[in-house]
Tab-separated table of C-alpha atoms in Angstrom:
chain	number	residue	atom	x	y	z
P	255	MET	CA	-66.400	-15.097	27.342
P	256	MET	CA	-65.791	-11.341	27.707
P	257	ASN	CA	-68.827	-9.076	27.197
P	258	ASP	CA	-69.741	-5.442	27.831
P	259	ARG	CA	-70.836	-6.016	31.431
P	260	ILE	CA	-67.561	-7.746	32.345
P	261	HIS	CA	-65.609	-4.892	30.672
P	262	GLN	CA	-67.570	-2.365	32.756
P	263	HIS	CA	-66.958	-4.403	35.921
P	264	LEU	CA	-63.178	-4.443	35.280
P	265	ASP	CA	-63.287	-0.674	34.606
P	266	GLY	CA	-64.851	-0.070	38.022
P	267	ASP	CA	-68.455	0.659	36.983
P	268	ARG	CA	-69.816	-2.349	38.980
P	269	PRO	CA	-72.806	-3.416	36.841
P	270	ALA	CA	-75.114	-6.231	37.925
P	271	LEU	CA	-73.383	-9.511	36.975
P	272	THR	CA	-74.591	-13.058	36.888
P	273	PRO	CA	-72.580	-15.555	38.998
P	274	GLU	CA	-70.929	-16.903	35.848
P	275	GLU	CA	-69.962	-13.399	34.709
P	276	ARG	CA	-68.566	-12.529	38.153
P	277	ALA	CA	-66.417	-15.700	38.178
P	278	GLU	CA	-65.090	-14.883	34.694
P	279	ALA	CA	-64.391	-11.255	35.700
P	280	ASP	CA	-62.446	-12.440	38.776
P	281	ALA	CA	-60.393	-14.791	36.575
P	282	PHE	CA	-59.560	-11.910	34.175
P	283	ALA	CA	-58.561	-9.696	37.126
P	284	ARG	CA	-56.226	-12.369	38.516
P	285	THR	CA	-54.625	-12.846	35.102
P	286	LEU	CA	-54.056	-9.074	34.710
P	287	ASP	CA	-52.567	-8.820	38.224
P	288	ALA	CA	-50.175	-11.698	37.497
P	289	ALA	CA	-49.050	-10.111	34.211
P	290	ALA	CA	-48.502	-6.729	35.891
P	291	ALA	CA	-46.458	-8.326	38.704
P	292	HIS	CA	-44.270	-10.092	36.120
P	293	LEU	CA	-43.631	-6.838	34.234
P	294	ARG	CA	-42.723	-5.001	37.444
P	295	ALA	CA	-40.222	-7.736	38.338
P	296	VAL	CA	-38.265	-7.334	35.061
P	297	PRO	CA	-35.639	-4.521	35.435
P	298	ALA	CA	-35.627	-1.818	32.761
P	299	PRO	CA	-32.542	-1.996	30.495
P	300	ASP	CA	-29.939	0.787	30.748
P	301	LEU	CA	-29.666	2.240	27.231
P	302	ALA	CA	-27.518	5.268	28.107
P	303	ALA	CA	-24.255	3.661	26.927
P	304	ARG	CA	-25.768	2.597	23.581
P	305	VAL	CA	-27.240	6.057	22.978
P	306	MET	CA	-23.961	7.838	23.727
P	307	ALA	CA	-22.059	5.427	21.466
P	308	ALA	CA	-24.478	6.098	18.604
P	309	LEU	CA	-23.993	9.902	18.784
P	310	PRO	CA	-21.462	11.436	16.330
P	311	ALA	CA	-18.156	12.542	17.796
P	312	GLN	CA	-18.505	15.999	16.265
P	313	ALA	CA	-21.662	18.034	15.651
P	314	PRO	CA	-22.511	18.290	11.913
P	315	ALA	CA	-21.873	21.563	10.159
P	316	VAL	CA	-24.812	23.972	9.928
P	317	PRO	CA	-25.929	24.453	6.271
P	318	ALA	CA	-25.731	27.948	4.812
P	319	TRP	CA	-29.483	28.142	4.233
P	320	ARG	CA	-30.104	27.440	7.945
P	321	LYS	CA	-27.682	30.229	8.913
P	322	ALA	CA	-29.531	32.629	6.578
P	323	ALA	CA	-32.872	31.589	8.054
P	324	GLY	CA	-31.480	32.143	11.556
P	325	TRP	CA	-30.374	35.666	10.609
P	326	LEU	CA	-33.882	36.479	9.365
P	327	TRP	CA	-35.630	35.081	12.422
P	328	ASN	CA	-33.284	35.982	15.311
P	329	PRO	CA	-33.841	39.426	16.933
P	330	ARG	CA	-31.295	42.202	16.252
P	331	PRO	CA	-30.436	44.849	18.902
P	332	VAL	CA	-31.638	48.266	17.687
P	333	ARG	CA	-33.788	50.883	19.389
P	334	LEU	CA	-36.666	48.368	19.272
P	335	THR	CA	-36.149	44.623	19.049
P	336	PHE	CA	-37.483	43.323	15.742
P	337	ARG	CA	-37.136	40.325	13.461
P	338	PRO	CA	-36.168	41.001	9.812
P	339	ALA	CA	-38.563	38.272	8.646
P	340	TYR	CA	-41.486	40.301	10.064
P	341	ALA	CA	-40.326	43.384	8.151
P	342	PHE	CA	-40.129	41.489	4.842
P	343	ALA	CA	-43.552	39.910	5.436
P	344	GLY	CA	-45.105	43.273	6.319
P	345	ALA	CA	-43.679	44.931	3.211
P	346	ALA	CA	-44.999	42.110	1.014
P	347	LEU	CA	-48.492	42.365	2.519
P	348	ALA	CA	-48.521	46.135	2.054
P	349	ALA	CA	-47.567	45.758	-1.615
P	350	VAL	CA	-50.325	43.174	-2.203
P	351	ALA	CA	-52.897	45.405	-0.459
P	352	ALA	CA	-51.873	48.390	-2.616
P	353	ILE	CA	-52.523	46.310	-5.752
P	354	VAL	CA	-55.747	44.561	-4.703
P	355	VAL	CA	-57.680	47.221	-2.783
P	356	PRO	CA	-58.056	49.739	-5.656
P	357	THR	CA	-59.582	47.003	-7.855
P	358	LEU	CA	-62.536	46.454	-5.459
P	359	ASP	CA	-65.602	48.518	-6.327
P	360	GLN	CA	-68.219	49.602	-3.812
P	361	ASP	CA	-70.558	46.674	-4.524
P	362	GLU	CA	-67.839	44.070	-3.900
P	363	ALA	CA	-67.024	45.605	-0.509
P	364	ARG	CA	-70.573	45.215	0.822
P	365	PRO	CA	-71.185	42.383	3.318
P	366	VAL	CA	-73.215	39.444	2.031
P	367	ALA	CA	-75.954	37.956	4.203
P	368	VAL	CA	-75.602	34.194	4.601
P	369	ALA	CA	-78.526	32.094	5.822
P	370	PRO	CA	-77.742	29.918	8.853
P	371	PRO	CA	-77.743	26.161	8.265
P	372	ALA	CA	-81.060	24.446	8.839
P	373	PRO	CA	-81.219	22.485	12.093
P	374	ARG	CA	-81.008	18.735	11.726
P	375	ALA	CA	-84.254	16.912	12.378
P	376	ALA	CA	-84.281	14.639	15.396
P	377	ALA	CA	-84.309	10.926	14.658
P	378	PRO	CA	-87.850	9.491	14.960
P	379	VAL	CA	-88.530	7.080	17.823
P	380	VAL	CA	-91.039	4.285	18.391
P	381	TYR	CA	-92.760	3.972	21.781
P	382	VAL	CA	-92.758	0.364	23.000
P	383	GLN	CA	-94.896	-0.921	25.904
P	384	PHE	CA	-92.971	-3.478	27.995
P	385	ARG	CA	-95.033	-5.677	30.346
P	386	LEU	CA	-94.201	-8.403	32.857
P	387	GLU	CA	-96.560	-10.280	35.150
P	388	SER	CA	-94.867	-11.298	38.427
P	389	GLU	CA	-96.799	-11.322	41.692
P	390	GLN	CA	-93.708	-12.150	43.794
P	391	ALA	CA	-91.546	-9.281	42.420
P	392	ARG	CA	-90.823	-6.283	44.646
P	393	GLN	CA	-89.285	-4.263	41.814
P	394	VAL	CA	-88.683	-4.793	38.108
P	395	ALA	CA	-86.196	-3.003	35.827
P	396	LEU	CA	-85.360	-3.208	32.138
P	397	ALA	CA	-81.835	-3.783	30.773
P	398	GLY	CA	-80.797	-4.162	27.164
P	399	THR	CA	-78.719	-2.951	24.276
P	400	PHE	CA	-80.479	0.425	24.539
P	401	THR	CA	-79.305	0.888	28.179
P	402	GLY	CA	-75.795	-0.547	27.862
P	403	TRP	CA	-77.165	-3.598	29.710
P	404	GLN	CA	-77.628	-1.517	32.846
P	405	PRO	CA	-80.986	-1.973	34.689
P	406	THR	CA	-81.724	1.745	34.617
P	407	LEU	CA	-85.319	1.716	33.306
P	408	GLN	CA	-87.731	0.994	36.167
P	409	LEU	CA	-91.154	-0.553	35.497
P	410	GLU	CA	-94.204	0.585	37.436
P	411	GLN	CA	-96.710	-1.763	39.036
P	412	LYS	CA	-99.969	-0.606	37.477
P	413	GLU	CA	-101.971	-3.313	39.277
P	414	PRO	CA	-101.001	-6.171	41.608
P	415	GLY	CA	-98.410	-8.337	39.863
P	416	VAL	CA	-98.474	-6.347	36.579
P	417	TRP	CA	-95.357	-4.266	35.780
P	418	THR	CA	-95.203	-1.967	32.739
P	419	ALA	CA	-93.055	0.744	31.169
P	420	LEU	CA	-93.424	2.847	27.998
P	421	VAL	CA	-89.968	3.314	26.430
P	422	PRO	CA	-89.008	5.381	23.336
P	423	LEU	CA	-86.654	3.394	21.080
P	424	LYS	CA	-85.001	4.107	17.756
P	425	PRO	CA	-85.892	1.824	14.822
P	426	GLY	CA	-83.678	-1.247	14.675
P	427	VAL	CA	-83.025	-4.530	16.494
P	428	HIS	CA	-82.975	-4.437	20.318
P	429	ASP	CA	-82.146	-7.229	22.805
P	430	TYR	CA	-83.333	-6.955	26.415
P	431	VAL	CA	-84.314	-8.762	29.634
P	432	PHE	CA	-86.237	-7.926	32.797
P	433	VAL	CA	-84.211	-7.648	36.029
P	434	VAL	CA	-86.413	-8.747	38.953
P	435	ASP	CA	-85.483	-7.552	42.450
P	436	GLY	CA	-82.013	-6.626	41.169
P	437	GLU	CA	-80.944	-10.276	40.970
P	438	ARG	CA	-82.925	-12.414	38.501
P	439	TRP	CA	-82.521	-11.760	34.752
P	440	VAL	CA	-85.772	-12.872	33.171
P	441	PRO	CA	-86.544	-12.923	29.401
P	442	ASP	CA	-89.813	-11.444	28.204
P	443	PRO	CA	-92.323	-14.292	27.703
P	444	ASN	CA	-94.306	-12.061	25.311
P	445	ALA	CA	-91.349	-11.162	23.057
P	446	PRO	CA	-91.635	-12.212	19.399
P	447	GLN	CA	-88.127	-13.720	19.463
P	448	GLN	CA	-85.788	-15.279	22.039
P	449	VAL	CA	-82.012	-15.461	21.410
P	450	ASP	CA	-79.033	-17.022	23.184
P	451	ASP	CA	-76.981	-14.576	25.288
P	452	SER	CA	-73.727	-16.595	24.898
P	453	PHE	CA	-73.671	-17.272	28.670
P	454	GLY	CA	-76.157	-20.099	28.853
P	455	GLY	CA	-79.118	-17.758	29.246
P	456	THR	CA	-81.741	-16.174	27.011
P	457	ASN	CA	-82.366	-12.616	25.834
P	458	SER	CA	-85.549	-11.297	24.285
P	459	ARG	CA	-85.396	-9.509	20.914
P	460	ILE	CA	-87.654	-7.042	19.110
P	461	SER	CA	-87.186	-5.552	15.648
P	462	LEU	CA	-88.617	-2.072	15.052
P	463	PRO	CA	-88.902	-1.020	11.375
P	464	PRO	CA	-88.445	2.668	10.445
P	465	LEU	CA	-91.532	4.805	10.702
P	466	GLY	CA	-93.572	4.657	7.504
P	467	ALA	CA	-91.948	1.413	6.320
P	468	SER	CA	-94.306	-1.228	5.003
P	469	ALA	CA	-94.683	-4.335	7.139
């Protein structure tokens, strides 16, 4: 079953995959290669004859309004090249300005100070302490929905066999696992909820209510 990590693998990002995910990604890649080879083998149809046959034998007549518009827009050779449409537009703007400007009194012409918009407040976060006890581990990382399932958050070994990390998370539901030594995906034994990851494994889940919400 396709998931985000397999998508990233096919896009060239090379995330850490389980053996089952790697086998499924290889099968997708072979299927895409076969489809591309089939498309390249099919010659493109020559549509030139159909297009030429569909064209009218004689160009349609140009309407009078289009000729008039062309006369207004096309440049005319005089001492300076100009377009009549610009002259008409300039005369119209000058007439409007002559009517509007005298009606403005001194108070209306003064600039008005406008207050800048207030900056948006940053979304509140909840700091969560993640902890895993593993004496055999050489390194432990955290991967989940808040990292795009990439093991980018490293835990520190505060004492022998005890790995911890303090992570700021937005309120909501978050799934995660521990990645031990870059190979083993281990659910959190202390998580309040364990859920199926759709690949025969288990993810841990925590639900963080908004700050100030009643329990």
